[in-house]
Coordinates of C-alpha atoms in Angstrom, one line a residue:
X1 CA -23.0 -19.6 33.9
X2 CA -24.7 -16.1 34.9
X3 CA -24.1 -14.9 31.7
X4 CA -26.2 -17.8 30.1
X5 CA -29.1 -17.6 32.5
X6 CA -29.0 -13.2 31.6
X7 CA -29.3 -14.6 28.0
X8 CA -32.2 -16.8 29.1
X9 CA -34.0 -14.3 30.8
X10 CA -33.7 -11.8 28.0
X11 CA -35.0 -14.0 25.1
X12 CA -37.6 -15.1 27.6
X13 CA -38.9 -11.6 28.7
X14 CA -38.6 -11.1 24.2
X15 CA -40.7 -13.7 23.7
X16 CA -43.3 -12.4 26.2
X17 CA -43.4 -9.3 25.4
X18 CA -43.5 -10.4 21.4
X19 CA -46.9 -12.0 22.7
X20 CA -47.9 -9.5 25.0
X21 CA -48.0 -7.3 21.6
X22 CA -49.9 -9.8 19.1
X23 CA -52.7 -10.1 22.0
X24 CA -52.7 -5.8 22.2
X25 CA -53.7 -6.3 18.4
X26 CA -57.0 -5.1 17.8
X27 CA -59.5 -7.3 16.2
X28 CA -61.5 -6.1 12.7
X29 CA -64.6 -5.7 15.0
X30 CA -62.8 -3.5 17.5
X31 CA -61.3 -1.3 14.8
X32 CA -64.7 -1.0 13.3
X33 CA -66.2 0.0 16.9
X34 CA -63.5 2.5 17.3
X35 CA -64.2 4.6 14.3
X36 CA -68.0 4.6 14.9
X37 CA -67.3 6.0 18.0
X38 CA -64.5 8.3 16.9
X39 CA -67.3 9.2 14.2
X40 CA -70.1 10.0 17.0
X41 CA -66.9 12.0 19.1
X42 CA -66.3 14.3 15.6
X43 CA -70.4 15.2 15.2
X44 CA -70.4 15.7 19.1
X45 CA -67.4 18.2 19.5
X46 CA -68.1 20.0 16.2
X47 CA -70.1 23.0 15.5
X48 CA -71.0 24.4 11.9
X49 CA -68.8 27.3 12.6
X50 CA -65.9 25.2 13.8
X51 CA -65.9 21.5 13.0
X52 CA -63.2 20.0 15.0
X53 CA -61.2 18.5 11.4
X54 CA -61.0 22.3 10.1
X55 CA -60.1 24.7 12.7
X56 CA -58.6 27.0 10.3
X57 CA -61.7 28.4 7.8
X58 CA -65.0 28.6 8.5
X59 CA -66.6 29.2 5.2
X60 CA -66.3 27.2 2.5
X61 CA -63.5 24.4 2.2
X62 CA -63.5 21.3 0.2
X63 CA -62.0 19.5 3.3
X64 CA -65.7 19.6 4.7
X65 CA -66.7 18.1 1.9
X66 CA -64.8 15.1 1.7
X67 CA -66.0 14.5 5.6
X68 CA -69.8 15.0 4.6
X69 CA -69.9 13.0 2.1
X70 CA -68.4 10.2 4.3
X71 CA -71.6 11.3 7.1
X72 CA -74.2 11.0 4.1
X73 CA -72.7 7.8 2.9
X74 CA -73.4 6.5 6.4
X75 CA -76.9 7.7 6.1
X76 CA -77.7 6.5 3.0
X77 CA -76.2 2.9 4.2
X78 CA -78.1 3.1 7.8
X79 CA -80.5 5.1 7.5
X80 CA -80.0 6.8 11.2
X81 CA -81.0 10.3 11.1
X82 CA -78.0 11.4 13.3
X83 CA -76.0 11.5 10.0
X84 CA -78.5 13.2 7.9
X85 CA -79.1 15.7 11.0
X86 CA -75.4 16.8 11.5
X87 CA -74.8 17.2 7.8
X88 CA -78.2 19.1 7.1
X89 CA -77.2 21.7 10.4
X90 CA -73.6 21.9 9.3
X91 CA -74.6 23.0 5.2
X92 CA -77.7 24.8 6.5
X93 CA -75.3 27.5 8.3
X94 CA -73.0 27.8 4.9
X95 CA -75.5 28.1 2.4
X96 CA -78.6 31.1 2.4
X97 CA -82.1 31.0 0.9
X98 CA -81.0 32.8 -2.4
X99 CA -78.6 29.8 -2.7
X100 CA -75.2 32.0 -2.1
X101 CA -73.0 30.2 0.3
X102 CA -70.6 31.4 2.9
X103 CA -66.8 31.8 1.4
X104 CA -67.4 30.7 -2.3
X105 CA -66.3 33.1 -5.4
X106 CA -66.9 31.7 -8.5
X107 CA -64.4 33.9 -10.0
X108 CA -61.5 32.4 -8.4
X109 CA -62.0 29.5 -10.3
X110 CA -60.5 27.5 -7.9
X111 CA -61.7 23.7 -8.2
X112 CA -60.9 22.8 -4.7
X113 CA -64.3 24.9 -4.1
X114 CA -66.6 22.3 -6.4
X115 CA -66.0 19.9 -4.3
X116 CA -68.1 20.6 -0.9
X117 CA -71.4 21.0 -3.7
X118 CA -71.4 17.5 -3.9
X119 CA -72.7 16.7 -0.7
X120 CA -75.4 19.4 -1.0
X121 CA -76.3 17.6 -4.6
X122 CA -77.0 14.4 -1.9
X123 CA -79.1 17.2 0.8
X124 CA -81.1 18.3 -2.0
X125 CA -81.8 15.0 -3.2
X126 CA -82.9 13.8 0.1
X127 CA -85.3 17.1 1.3
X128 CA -86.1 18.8 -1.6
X129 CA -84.7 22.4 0.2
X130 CA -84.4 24.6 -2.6
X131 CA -81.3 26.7 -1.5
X132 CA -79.2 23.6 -2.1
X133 CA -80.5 23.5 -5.4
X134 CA -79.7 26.4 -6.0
X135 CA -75.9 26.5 -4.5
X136 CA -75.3 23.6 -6.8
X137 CA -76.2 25.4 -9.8
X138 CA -73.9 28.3 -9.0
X139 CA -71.4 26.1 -9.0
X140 CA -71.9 24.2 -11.8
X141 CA -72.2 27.4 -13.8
X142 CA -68.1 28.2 -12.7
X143 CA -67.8 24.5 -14.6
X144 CA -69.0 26.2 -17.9
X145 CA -66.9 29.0 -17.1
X146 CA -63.4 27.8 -16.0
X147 CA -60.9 28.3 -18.1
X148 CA -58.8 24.9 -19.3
X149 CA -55.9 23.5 -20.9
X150 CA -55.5 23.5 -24.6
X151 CA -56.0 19.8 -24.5
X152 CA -59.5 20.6 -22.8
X153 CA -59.2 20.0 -18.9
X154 CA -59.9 22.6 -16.4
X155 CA -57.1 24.0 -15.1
X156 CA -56.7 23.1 -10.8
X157 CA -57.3 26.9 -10.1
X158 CA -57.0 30.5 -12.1
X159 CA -54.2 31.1 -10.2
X160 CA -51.9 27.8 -11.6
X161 CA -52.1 28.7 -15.3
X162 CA -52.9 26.0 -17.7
X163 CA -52.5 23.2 -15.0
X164 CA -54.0 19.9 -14.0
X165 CA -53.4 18.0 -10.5
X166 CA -54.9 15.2 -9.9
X167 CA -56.3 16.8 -6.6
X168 CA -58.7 18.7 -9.0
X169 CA -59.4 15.8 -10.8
X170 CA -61.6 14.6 -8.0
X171 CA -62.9 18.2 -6.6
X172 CA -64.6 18.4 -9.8
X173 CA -65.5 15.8 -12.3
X174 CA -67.8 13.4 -10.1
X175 CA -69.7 16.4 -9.2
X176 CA -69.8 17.1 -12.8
X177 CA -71.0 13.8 -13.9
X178 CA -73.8 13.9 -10.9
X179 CA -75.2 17.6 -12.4
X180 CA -75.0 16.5 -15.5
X181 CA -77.1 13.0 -15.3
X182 CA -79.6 14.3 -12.6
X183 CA -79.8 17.8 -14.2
X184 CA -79.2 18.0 -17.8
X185 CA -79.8 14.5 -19.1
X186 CA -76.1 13.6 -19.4
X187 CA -75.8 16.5 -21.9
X188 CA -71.9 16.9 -22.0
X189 CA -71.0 13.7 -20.3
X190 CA -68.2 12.8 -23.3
X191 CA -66.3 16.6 -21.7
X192 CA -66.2 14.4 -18.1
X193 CA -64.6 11.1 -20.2
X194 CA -62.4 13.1 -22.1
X195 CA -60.3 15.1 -19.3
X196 CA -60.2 12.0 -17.5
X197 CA -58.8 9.8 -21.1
X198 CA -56.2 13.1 -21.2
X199 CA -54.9 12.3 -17.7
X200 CA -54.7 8.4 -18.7
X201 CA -52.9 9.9 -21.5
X202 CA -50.5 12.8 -20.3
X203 CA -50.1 12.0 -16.9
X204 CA -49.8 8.1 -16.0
X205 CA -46.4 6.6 -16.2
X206 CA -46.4 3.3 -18.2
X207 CA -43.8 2.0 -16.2
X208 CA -45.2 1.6 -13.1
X209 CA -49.0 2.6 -13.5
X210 CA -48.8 4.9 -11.3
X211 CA -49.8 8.9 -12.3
X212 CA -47.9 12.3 -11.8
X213 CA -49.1 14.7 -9.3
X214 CA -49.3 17.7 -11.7
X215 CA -49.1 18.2 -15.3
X216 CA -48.2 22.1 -17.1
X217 CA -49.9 21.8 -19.9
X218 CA -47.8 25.6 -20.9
X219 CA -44.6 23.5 -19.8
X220 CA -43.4 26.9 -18.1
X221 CA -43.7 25.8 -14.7
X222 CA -40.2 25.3 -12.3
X223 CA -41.5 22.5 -10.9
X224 CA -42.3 20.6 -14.8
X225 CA -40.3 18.7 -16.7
X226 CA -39.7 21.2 -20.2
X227 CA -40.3 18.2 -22.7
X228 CA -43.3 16.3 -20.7
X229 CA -44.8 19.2 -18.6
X230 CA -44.8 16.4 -15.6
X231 CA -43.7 17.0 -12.0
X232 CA -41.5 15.0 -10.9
X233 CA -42.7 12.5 -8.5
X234 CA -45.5 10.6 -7.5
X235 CA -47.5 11.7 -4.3
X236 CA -50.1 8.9 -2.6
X237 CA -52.7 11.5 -1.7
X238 CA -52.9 12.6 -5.4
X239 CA -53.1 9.1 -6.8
X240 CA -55.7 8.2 -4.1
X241 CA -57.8 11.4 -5.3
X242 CA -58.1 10.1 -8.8
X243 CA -58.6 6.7 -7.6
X244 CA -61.8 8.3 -5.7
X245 CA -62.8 10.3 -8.6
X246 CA -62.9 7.5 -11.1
X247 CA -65.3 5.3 -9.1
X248 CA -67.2 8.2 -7.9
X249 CA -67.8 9.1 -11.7
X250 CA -68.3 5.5 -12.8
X251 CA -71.0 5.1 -10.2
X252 CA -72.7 8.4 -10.6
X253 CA -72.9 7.6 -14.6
X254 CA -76.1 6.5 -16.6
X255 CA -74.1 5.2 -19.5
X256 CA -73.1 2.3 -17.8
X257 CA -71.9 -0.6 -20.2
X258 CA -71.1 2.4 -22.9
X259 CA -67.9 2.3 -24.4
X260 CA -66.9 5.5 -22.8
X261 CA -67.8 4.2 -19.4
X262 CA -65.7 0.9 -19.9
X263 CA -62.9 3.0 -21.2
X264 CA -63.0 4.8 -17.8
X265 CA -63.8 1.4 -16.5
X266 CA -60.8 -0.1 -17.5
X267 CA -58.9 3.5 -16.6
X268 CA -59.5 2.1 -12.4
X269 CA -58.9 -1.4 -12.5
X270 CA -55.5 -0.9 -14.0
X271 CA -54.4 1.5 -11.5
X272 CA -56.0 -0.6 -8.3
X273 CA -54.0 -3.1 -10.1
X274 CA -50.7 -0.8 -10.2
X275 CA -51.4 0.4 -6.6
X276 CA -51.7 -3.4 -4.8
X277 CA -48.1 -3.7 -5.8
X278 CA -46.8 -0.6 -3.8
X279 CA -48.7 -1.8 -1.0
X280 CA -46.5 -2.1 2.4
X281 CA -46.8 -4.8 4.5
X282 CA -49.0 -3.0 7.2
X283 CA -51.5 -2.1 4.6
X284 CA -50.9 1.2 4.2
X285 CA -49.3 3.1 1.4
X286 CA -46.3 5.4 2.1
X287 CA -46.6 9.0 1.3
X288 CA -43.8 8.9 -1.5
X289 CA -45.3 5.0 -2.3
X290 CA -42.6 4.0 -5.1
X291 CA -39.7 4.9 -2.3
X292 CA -40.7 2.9 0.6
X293 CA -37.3 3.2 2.1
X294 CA -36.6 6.5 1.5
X295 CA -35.4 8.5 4.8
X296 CA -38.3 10.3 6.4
X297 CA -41.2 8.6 4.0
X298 CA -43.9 6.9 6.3
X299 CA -47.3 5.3 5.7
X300 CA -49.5 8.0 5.3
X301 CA -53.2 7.8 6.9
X302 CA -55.6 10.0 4.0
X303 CA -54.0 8.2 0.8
X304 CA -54.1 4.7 2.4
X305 CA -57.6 5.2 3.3
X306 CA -58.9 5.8 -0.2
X307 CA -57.6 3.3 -1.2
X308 CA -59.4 1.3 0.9
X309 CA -62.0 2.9 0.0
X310 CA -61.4 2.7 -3.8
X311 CA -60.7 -0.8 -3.2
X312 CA -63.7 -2.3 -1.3
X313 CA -66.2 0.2 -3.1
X314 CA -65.0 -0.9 -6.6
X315 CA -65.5 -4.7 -5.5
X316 CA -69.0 -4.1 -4.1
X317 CA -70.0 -2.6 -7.3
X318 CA -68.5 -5.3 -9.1
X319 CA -66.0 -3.2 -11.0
X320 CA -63.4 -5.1 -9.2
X321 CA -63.7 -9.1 -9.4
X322 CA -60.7 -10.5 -7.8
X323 CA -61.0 -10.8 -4.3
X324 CA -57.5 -9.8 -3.4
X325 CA -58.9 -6.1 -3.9
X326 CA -60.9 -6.7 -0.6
X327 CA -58.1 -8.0 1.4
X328 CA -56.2 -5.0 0.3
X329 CA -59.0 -2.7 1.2
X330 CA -59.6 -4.4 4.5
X331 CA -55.9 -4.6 5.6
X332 CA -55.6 -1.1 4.3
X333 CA -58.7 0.2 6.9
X334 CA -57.6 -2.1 10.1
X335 CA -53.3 -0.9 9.2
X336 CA -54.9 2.7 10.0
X337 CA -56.5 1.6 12.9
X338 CA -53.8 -0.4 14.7
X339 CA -51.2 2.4 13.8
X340 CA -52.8 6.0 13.7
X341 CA -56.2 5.6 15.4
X342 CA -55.2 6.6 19.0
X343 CA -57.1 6.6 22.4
X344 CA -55.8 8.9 25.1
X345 CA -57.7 10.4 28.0
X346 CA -60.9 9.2 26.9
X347 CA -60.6 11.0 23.4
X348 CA -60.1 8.8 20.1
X349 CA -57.5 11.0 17.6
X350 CA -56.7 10.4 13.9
X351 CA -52.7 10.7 13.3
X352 CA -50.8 10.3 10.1
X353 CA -52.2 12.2 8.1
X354 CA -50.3 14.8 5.2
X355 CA -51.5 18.1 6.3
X356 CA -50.9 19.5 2.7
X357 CA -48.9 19.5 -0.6
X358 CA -48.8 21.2 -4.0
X359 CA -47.1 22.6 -6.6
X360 CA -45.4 25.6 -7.3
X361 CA -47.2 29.2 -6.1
X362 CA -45.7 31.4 -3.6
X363 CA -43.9 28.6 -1.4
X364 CA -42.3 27.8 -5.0
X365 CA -42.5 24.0 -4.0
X366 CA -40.6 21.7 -6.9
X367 CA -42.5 18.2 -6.3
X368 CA -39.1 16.7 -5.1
X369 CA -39.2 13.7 -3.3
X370 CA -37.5 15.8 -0.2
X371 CA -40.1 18.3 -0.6
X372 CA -43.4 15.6 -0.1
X373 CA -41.4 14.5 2.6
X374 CA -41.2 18.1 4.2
X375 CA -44.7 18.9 4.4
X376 CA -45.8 18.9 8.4
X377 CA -47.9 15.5 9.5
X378 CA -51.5 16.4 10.7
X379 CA -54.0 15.1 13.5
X380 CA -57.5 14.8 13.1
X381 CA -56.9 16.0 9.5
X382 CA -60.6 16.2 7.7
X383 CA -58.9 14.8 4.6
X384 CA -57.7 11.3 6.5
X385 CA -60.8 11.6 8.8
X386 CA -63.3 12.0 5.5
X387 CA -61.7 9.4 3.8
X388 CA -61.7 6.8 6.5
X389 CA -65.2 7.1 7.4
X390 CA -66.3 6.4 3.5
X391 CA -63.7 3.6 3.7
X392 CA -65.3 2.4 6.8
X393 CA -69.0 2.6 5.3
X394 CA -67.8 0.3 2.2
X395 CA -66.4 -2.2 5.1
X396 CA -69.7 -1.9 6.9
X397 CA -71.4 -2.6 3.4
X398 CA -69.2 -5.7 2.5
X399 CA -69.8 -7.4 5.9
X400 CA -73.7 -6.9 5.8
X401 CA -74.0 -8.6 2.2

């Protein structure tokens, strides 16, 4: 008899606390609340000098990037100078009057370092400072310099010979196609299409959809397969770059409708199509996605988010036309919320978030699935923190029209 009313009691207090914990569910509209406030929290605690999602460099990094573009996104969506006024302060202290900036070599030929010019293509387009024009055009010039592949892509730096990651993919060809159509009158546009038709070509597996990380296009590297030149798994964070890149470039493009354009078109449907299908439950993605129950994977915060990202941006353009790609996109925003965005002691934190992974170079890393697994998990990461906030602008965007 006591043993029945113990059972009683425990699937009783079960049941409660089962409902205690749908009711501690946060609704879309607090999730959205949260991050504008974790956004005002991030301009507030941040200098130029040390932003409080890069406390390791200073100078020039494309991490900044990817969180000012999110900031200028939010401007150009609401207008409210407090966006436009942070990013202006925080490039103002990188970048001089004679257009050199803070940290940048050209001759490393490194295209992580393209990536932060975007955002000062955007500060030069709104104020007319000249500097920033002139920063951009230093860095286009290392475009027309960097060496490539012999099928014609850039390589990801000078110091990882003849090889493309997907990373780069994203650090440089939207900023390429923006130069070139605001610039140069879309002069070498058909360079843009084809390294991103190569990567269709080489680096996506027809299996599944989804791409590689890297590609050696020498086939020399330890980490690439000797007949394909692939590495060996896929890594979210990667895919999600190229994701980000393709609609970047298909929106920043004048030769829309151009059989080019719906090549590249076609190039981002099929892999939001590919990606739905890996999607967990949650709404995230997990870091190795294709291995959801592989020991030590998790749902990783920066991939997820551009997704969501890629997802609602590419419906609201209308590249997308099923509507399942804003439930994915949606779910994908509010799964980061409910599980990474944190509140403690009055301070809203960013969790989940892959602090970093690559190929090869001095740490010799082989693209296993043990090695993506490996790499340490970040907080208040700019690369999850950028991506959310331009995931959480396209959310914004949907819910006004």
């Amino acid at each position: 008899m006591e043993y029945k009313i113990f059972k009683l009691f425990l699937n009783l207090f079960i049941l409660i606390s089962m409902i205690q914990s749908s009711f501690q569910k946060k609704s879309e509209e607090e999730n959205l609340e949260l991050v504008n406030k974790f956004i005002d929290q991030l301009m507030e605690d941040s200098t130029a000098k040390t932003p409080i999602w890069n406390l390791r460099k200073s100078g020039w990094d494309y991490v900044d990037g990817v969180v000012m573009l999110g900031f200028l996104s939010l401007y150009s969506s609401t207008k409210d100078p407090k966006y436009l006024n942070f990013s202006e302060y925080f490039e103002d202290y990188r970048v001089s009057e004679d257009g050199t900036i803070l940290g940048y070599n050209r001759n490393d030929y490194n295209l992580d370092n393209v990536n932060s010019a975007k955002a000062l293509i955007t500060l030069y387009e709104l104020t007319k400072i000249k500097k920033y024009r002139k920063a951009v055009a230093r860095v286009y010039q290392q475009l027309l310099e960097h060496p490539r592949t012999k099928e014609g892509n850039f390589w990801h730096k000078k110091i990882y010979t003849s090889q493309v990651w997907l990373d780069g993919i994203y650090m440089a060809l939207p900023f390429y196609m923006e130069y070139e159509v605001l610039y140069l009158k879309s002069k070498n546009i058909s360079d843009i299409y084809n390294q991103f038709f190569n990567v269709y070509e080489i680096m996506r597996d027809d299996k599944t959809g989804l791409y590689y990380h890297g590609y050696d296009s020498a086939k020399e590297q330890s980490w690439a397969n000797k007949e394909t030149g692939l590495s060996p798994n896929f890594w979210l964070r990667s895919i999600g770059w190229l994701s980000m890149a393709l609609i970047d470039t298909l929106e920043k493009a004048a030769d829309k409708e151009s059989d080019n354009w719906n090549k590249l078109k076609n190039m981002f449907v099929k892999l939001c199509e590919s990606m739905i299908k890996f999607q967990d439950e949650s709404g995230m993605w997990w870091q190795v996605p294709n291995f959801p129950n592989e020991e030590k994977n998790y749902l990783e915060t920066s991939g997820s988010a551009m997704f969501s990202y890629s997802y609602l941006k590419g419906f609201r353009l209308g590249y997308l036309e099923d509507e399942k790609f804003i439930e994915a996109g949606k779910r994908a925003f509010n799964g980061i919320c409910e599980k990474y965005l944190q509140v403690e002691n009055g301070k809203i934190s960013l969790g989940g978030t892959c602090s970093v992974a690559g190929l090869g170079g001095s740490q010799n890393r082989n693209g296993t699935i043990e090695y993506y697994l490996s790499e340490p998990i970040a907080i208040n990461d700019a690369k999850g923190i950028g991506s959310l906030i331009l995931a959480y602008n396209e959310y914004k965007l949907l819910n006004k029209n």
